[in-house]
Coordinates of C-alpha atoms and ligand atoms in Angstrom, one line a residue:
M3 CA -22.8 -22.3 17.0
G4 CA -22.1 -22.2 20.7
S5 CA -20.1 -19.5 22.1
V6 CA -16.4 -19.3 21.0
A7 CA -13.7 -20.2 23.5
E8 CA -11.5 -18.0 25.0
L9 CA -8.0 -17.0 23.1
S10 CA -5.6 -18.8 25.7
P11 CA -2.1 -17.4 25.8
A12 CA -0.7 -20.3 24.2
T13 CA -3.3 -20.2 21.2
L14 CA -2.6 -16.5 21.0
T15 CA 1.3 -17.0 20.6
A16 CA 0.4 -19.6 17.9
L17 CA -2.0 -17.0 16.2
I18 CA 0.6 -14.3 16.1
A19 CA 3.1 -16.8 14.6
L20 CA 0.7 -17.8 11.9
V21 CA 0.2 -14.2 11.1
R22 CA 3.8 -13.6 10.7
K23 CA 4.1 -16.7 8.5
H24 CA 1.5 -15.6 6.0
T25 CA 2.0 -11.8 6.2
G26 CA 5.5 -11.1 7.9
I27 CA 3.2 -8.8 10.3
A28 CA 4.8 -8.8 13.8
M29 CA 2.1 -8.7 16.3
N30 CA 2.3 -9.0 20.0
E31 CA 0.0 -10.0 22.9
R32 CA -1.4 -6.6 23.1
K33 CA -3.4 -7.3 19.9
S34 CA -5.3 -10.1 21.4
V35 CA -8.6 -8.0 21.6
L36 CA -8.0 -6.9 18.0
L37 CA -7.4 -10.5 16.8
E38 CA -10.4 -11.8 18.5
R39 CA -12.8 -9.0 17.3
R40 CA -11.5 -9.6 13.6
L41 CA -11.6 -13.4 13.5
R42 CA -14.7 -13.9 15.7
P43 CA -17.3 -13.3 12.7
R44 CA -15.4 -15.3 10.4
M45 CA -15.2 -18.3 12.9
A46 CA -18.9 -17.9 13.4
A47 CA -19.5 -18.0 9.7
L48 CA -17.6 -21.1 9.5
A49 CA -19.2 -22.7 12.5
L50 CA -15.6 -23.2 14.0
A51 CA -16.0 -22.8 17.9
S52 CA -12.3 -22.1 18.8
Y53 CA -9.3 -20.4 17.7
Q54 CA -7.4 -23.4 17.4
A55 CA -10.1 -24.9 14.8
Y56 CA -9.6 -21.8 12.8
M57 CA -6.0 -21.9 12.9
D58 CA -6.2 -25.5 11.8
R59 CA -8.5 -24.6 8.8
V60 CA -6.2 -21.7 7.6
E61 CA -3.1 -24.3 7.8
S62 CA -5.1 -27.3 6.0
D63 CA -7.5 -25.1 3.2
R64 CA -5.4 -22.9 1.1
S65 CA -8.6 -21.2 0.0
E66 CA -9.1 -19.7 3.8
V67 CA -5.7 -18.1 3.7
P68 CA -6.9 -14.9 1.7
H69 CA -9.7 -14.4 4.4
F70 CA -7.0 -14.8 7.1
I71 CA -4.9 -12.3 5.5
D72 CA -7.8 -9.9 4.8
L73 CA -8.7 -10.1 8.4
V74 CA -5.4 -9.6 10.1
T75 CA -4.0 -6.7 8.0
T76 CA -4.7 -3.1 8.9
N77 CA -5.5 -0.9 5.8
D78 CA -6.1 2.7 7.0
T79 CA -5.2 5.1 4.2
Q80 CA -6.4 8.5 2.9
F81 CA -6.0 10.5 -0.4
F82 CA -2.9 12.5 -0.3
R83 CA -1.8 11.3 3.1
T84 CA 1.1 13.3 4.2
P85 CA 0.7 16.2 2.1
Q86 CA 4.4 17.1 2.1
I87 CA 5.3 13.9 0.0
W88 CA 2.9 14.8 -2.5
D89 CA 4.1 18.3 -2.6
Y90 CA 7.5 16.6 -3.2
V91 CA 6.1 14.4 -6.0
A92 CA 4.3 17.7 -7.8
R93 CA 6.9 20.2 -7.6
Q94 CA 10.3 18.1 -7.5
F95 CA 9.9 14.7 -8.5
L96 CA 7.5 14.9 -11.8
P97 CA 9.4 18.2 -13.3
R98 CA 12.8 16.7 -12.9
W99 CA 11.8 13.1 -13.8
Q100 CA 10.3 14.6 -17.2
R101 CA 13.5 16.6 -17.8
S102 CA 15.8 13.9 -17.7
H103 CA 13.5 11.3 -19.3
P104 CA 12.5 12.7 -22.7
G105 CA 10.1 10.2 -24.5
Q106 CA 9.8 7.7 -21.9
C107 CA 7.0 6.5 -19.6
L108 CA 7.0 6.9 -15.9
E109 CA 6.6 3.9 -13.9
I110 CA 5.1 4.3 -10.3
W111 CA 4.6 1.4 -7.9
S112 CA 1.8 1.6 -5.0
A113 CA 3.2 -1.4 -3.0
A114 CA 1.0 -1.5 -0.3
A115 CA -1.9 0.1 -2.0
A116 CA -4.6 -0.9 0.4
S117 CA -8.0 0.5 -0.9
G118 CA -6.4 2.7 -3.5
E119 CA -6.2 6.4 -2.3
E120 CA -2.6 6.6 -2.6
L121 CA -2.5 5.3 -6.2
Y122 CA -5.3 7.7 -7.2
S123 CA -3.4 10.5 -5.6
A124 CA -0.4 9.7 -7.5
A125 CA -2.6 9.5 -10.9
M126 CA -4.4 12.9 -10.2
L127 CA -1.1 14.4 -9.8
C128 CA 0.1 12.9 -13.1
E129 CA -2.9 14.1 -14.8
E130 CA -2.5 17.5 -13.3
F131 CA 1.1 17.7 -14.5
K132 CA -0.2 16.9 -17.9
L133 CA -2.7 19.7 -17.6
Q134 CA -0.2 22.1 -16.8
H135 CA 3.0 20.8 -18.9
G136 CA 2.0 18.7 -21.5
P137 CA 2.0 15.0 -22.5
L138 CA 3.1 12.6 -19.6
C139 CA 3.0 9.0 -20.4
Y140 CA 2.7 7.1 -17.0
R141 CA 1.8 3.9 -15.6
I142 CA 1.0 2.6 -11.9
L143 CA 1.0 -0.7 -10.6
A144 CA -1.1 -1.3 -7.4
S145 CA -0.1 -4.2 -5.3
D146 CA -1.4 -5.4 -1.9
I147 CA -1.3 -8.7 0.0
S148 CA -4.9 -8.5 0.4
Q149 CA -7.3 -9.1 -2.3
Q150 CA -10.1 -7.5 -0.7
M151 CA -8.3 -4.5 -0.7
L152 CA -7.2 -4.8 -4.1
D153 CA -10.8 -5.2 -5.3
L154 CA -11.7 -2.1 -3.3
A155 CA -9.0 -0.2 -5.1
A156 CA -10.0 -1.5 -8.6
A157 CA -13.5 -0.4 -7.9
G158 CA -12.5 3.3 -7.0
R159 CA -15.6 3.7 -5.1
Y160 CA -15.5 5.8 -1.9
S161 CA -17.6 7.3 0.7
G162 CA -17.6 8.7 4.2
R163 CA -14.6 10.4 5.8
S164 CA -12.1 9.4 2.9
V165 CA -14.0 11.5 0.1
E166 CA -15.2 14.3 2.5
R167 CA -11.4 14.9 3.2
L168 CA -10.5 15.0 -0.4
R169 CA -13.4 17.3 -1.2
A170 CA -12.5 19.7 1.5
A171 CA -9.0 19.9 0.8
Y172 CA -8.7 19.5 -2.6
P173 CA -12.0 20.5 -4.3
A174 CA -10.7 21.1 -7.8
L175 CA -9.1 17.7 -7.8
Y176 CA -12.2 16.0 -6.5
A177 CA -14.5 17.8 -9.1
R178 CA -12.2 16.7 -11.9
Y179 CA -11.5 13.3 -10.9
L180 CA -14.4 11.7 -9.1
T181 CA -18.0 11.7 -10.0
A182 CA -21.0 11.2 -7.4
D183 CA -22.4 7.7 -7.4
G184 CA -25.4 7.6 -5.2
A185 CA -24.0 8.4 -1.8
D186 CA -20.5 7.5 -2.8
A187 CA -18.0 9.1 -5.0
R188 CA -16.3 7.1 -7.8
V189 CA -12.9 7.8 -9.5
R190 CA -13.6 8.7 -13.1
D191 CA -12.7 5.9 -15.7
E192 CA -10.2 8.2 -17.2
L193 CA -8.0 8.1 -13.9
K194 CA -8.0 4.3 -14.0
R195 CA -6.6 4.0 -17.6
N196 CA -3.0 3.7 -16.7
I197 CA -3.5 1.6 -13.6
S198 CA -2.8 -2.1 -13.1
F199 CA -3.6 -4.3 -10.0
T200 CA -1.6 -7.5 -8.8
R201 CA -1.7 -9.2 -5.5
H202 CA 1.7 -9.3 -4.1
N203 CA 3.5 -10.1 -0.7
L204 CA 6.3 -7.7 -0.2
L205 CA 8.3 -10.4 1.5
Q206 CA 8.7 -11.8 -2.2
P207 CA 10.3 -10.5 -5.3
L208 CA 8.1 -8.8 -7.6
R209 CA 6.9 -11.4 -10.3
P210 CA 7.0 -10.7 -13.3
A211 CA 10.1 -8.6 -12.4
R212 CA 9.6 -4.9 -13.3
Q213 CA 11.5 -1.6 -12.5
F214 CA 10.2 1.6 -11.5
D215 CA 10.9 5.4 -11.2
L216 CA 8.9 5.9 -7.9
I217 CA 8.0 3.4 -5.4
L218 CA 5.4 4.5 -2.7
L219 CA 6.3 1.8 0.3
R220 CA 4.1 3.7 2.7
N221 CA 2.9 2.7 6.1
V222 CA 3.6 -0.8 5.8
L223 CA 7.0 -1.4 7.3
I224 CA 5.8 -0.3 10.7
Y225 CA 3.9 -3.6 10.7
F226 CA 7.0 -5.7 10.5
D227 CA 10.0 -6.4 12.9
A228 CA 13.5 -5.3 11.9
E229 CA 14.3 -8.7 9.9
H230 CA 11.2 -8.6 7.8
Q231 CA 11.6 -4.9 7.1
Q232 CA 15.0 -5.6 5.9
A233 CA 13.5 -8.4 3.8
V234 CA 11.1 -6.3 2.3
I235 CA 13.6 -3.7 1.3
D236 CA 15.9 -6.4 -0.1
C237 CA 12.9 -7.4 -2.3
A238 CA 12.1 -3.9 -3.4
R239 CA 15.6 -2.8 -4.2
P240 CA 16.1 -4.5 -7.6
S241 CA 12.6 -3.1 -8.5
M242 CA 14.1 0.4 -8.6
K243 CA 15.5 1.9 -11.7
P244 CA 19.0 3.5 -11.2
E245 CA 17.6 6.9 -10.6
A246 CA 14.2 5.7 -8.6
R247 CA 12.9 7.2 -5.5
L248 CA 11.5 5.1 -2.7
I249 CA 9.1 7.0 -0.4
L250 CA 8.1 5.7 2.9
G251 CA 5.6 6.7 5.6
E252 CA 5.9 9.4 8.2
S253 CA 7.0 7.2 11.1
E254 CA 9.2 5.0 9.0
S255 CA 13.0 4.9 8.2
I256 CA 15.3 2.6 6.3
Q257 CA 18.5 4.6 7.5
R258 CA 19.3 1.9 10.3
L259 CA 18.5 -1.1 7.8
A260 CA 19.6 -0.4 4.3
S261 CA 23.0 0.3 3.2
G262 CA 22.8 0.9 -0.4
F263 CA 20.3 3.7 -0.2
S264 CA 20.9 7.5 0.4
F265 CA 18.7 9.9 2.2
E266 CA 17.1 12.7 0.1
A267 CA 14.7 14.1 2.6
P268 CA 12.6 12.8 5.3
M269 CA 10.9 9.8 4.1
I270 CA 12.4 9.7 0.6
Y271 CA 15.6 7.6 -0.5
A272 CA 17.5 7.1 -3.6
L273 CA 19.8 4.2 -4.5
R274 CA 23.3 4.9 -3.5
G275 CA 25.4 6.5 -6.2
S276 CA 22.3 7.6 -8.2
Q277 CA 22.4 11.0 -9.8
P278 CA 19.5 13.4 -8.7
Ligands
SAM306 C1 -1.8 1.0 6.5 S1 -1.9 0.3 4.8 C2 -1.0 1.4 3.8 C3 -1.9 2.1 2.8 C4 -1.0 3.0 2.0 N1 0.2 2.8 1.4 C5 -0.9 4.4 2.7 O1 0.2 4.8 3.3 O2 -1.8 4.9 3.1 C6 -1.0 -1.2 4.9 C7 -1.2 -2.1 3.6 O3 -0.3 -3.2 3.8 C8 -0.9 -4.2 3.4 N2 0.2 -5.4 3.8 C9 0.5 -5.8 5.2 N3 1.3 -6.9 5.0 C10 1.6 -6.8 3.4 C11 2.7 -7.8 2.8 N4 3.5 -8.7 3.4 N5 2.8 -7.6 1.6 C12 2.0 -6.6 0.9 N6 1.2 -5.8 1.6 C13 1.2 -5.9 2.8 C14 -2.0 -4.1 4.1 O4 -2.9 -5.3 3.4 C15 -2.4 -2.9 3.9 O5 -3.4 -2.7 2.9

């Protein structure tokens, strides 16, 4: 294949619109280098010499859309990201939930799960809770718009910084719930027992409809403009049980956006009128 044509301002505008159409993600012109870097290898693999030709492919061939989504989403994550949130889950949310829901099964949704570190962090805390306080039924649904990320999450195989941080900060959890697998570490099968995976675009209602006690919607709203943030919140709200908690990322807030929610603590929201 010859060299790829430059990304002209007009093509960049069209590309940004295509990203928004398929993911809701709001990019601006400053993302041109990032888009070029991410799309070029795919264009080379498809022997497409211009960004316009690649956009035409995405628009005309539905099977290309998942690849496009994988390329344009940002998937950074880590185990126990934002430790104060996990402290809240372990020390406040889980004990309170168990007291007020005897005999029920805790439903958790990791709604932008990326490669899975978040949902396994939640699963580890549920398992730890069981060790300390006795039986706890829990189920975790993990979803993401990127199938590639969901496949990584389902594999539960980690390497590099992701695992090193976990091993350094939480050695006991690492030892209990992960096992060495060559140069990698793998989440033990016991931790996967209560987890299911589904591809889901947060701009649409969850299908089949389900309701959760805890929704982790973290570090994804930042990628949307206000209109799409509102749409995500509107789609997520019906998935909350009356006393559910919604947890956002560190630099996210829905106070400007969403009436109908009450603020419990930074990053933590309840449905307005619900009992603690
Ligand atoms: C930065 S990661 C956040 C991972 C994890 N929640 C955390 O806080 O560490 C953002 C994830 O949101 C996903 N995402 C982006 N747009 C989405 C959409 N419209 N619907 C569902 N997931 C989306 C991306 O694929 C990516 O895996």
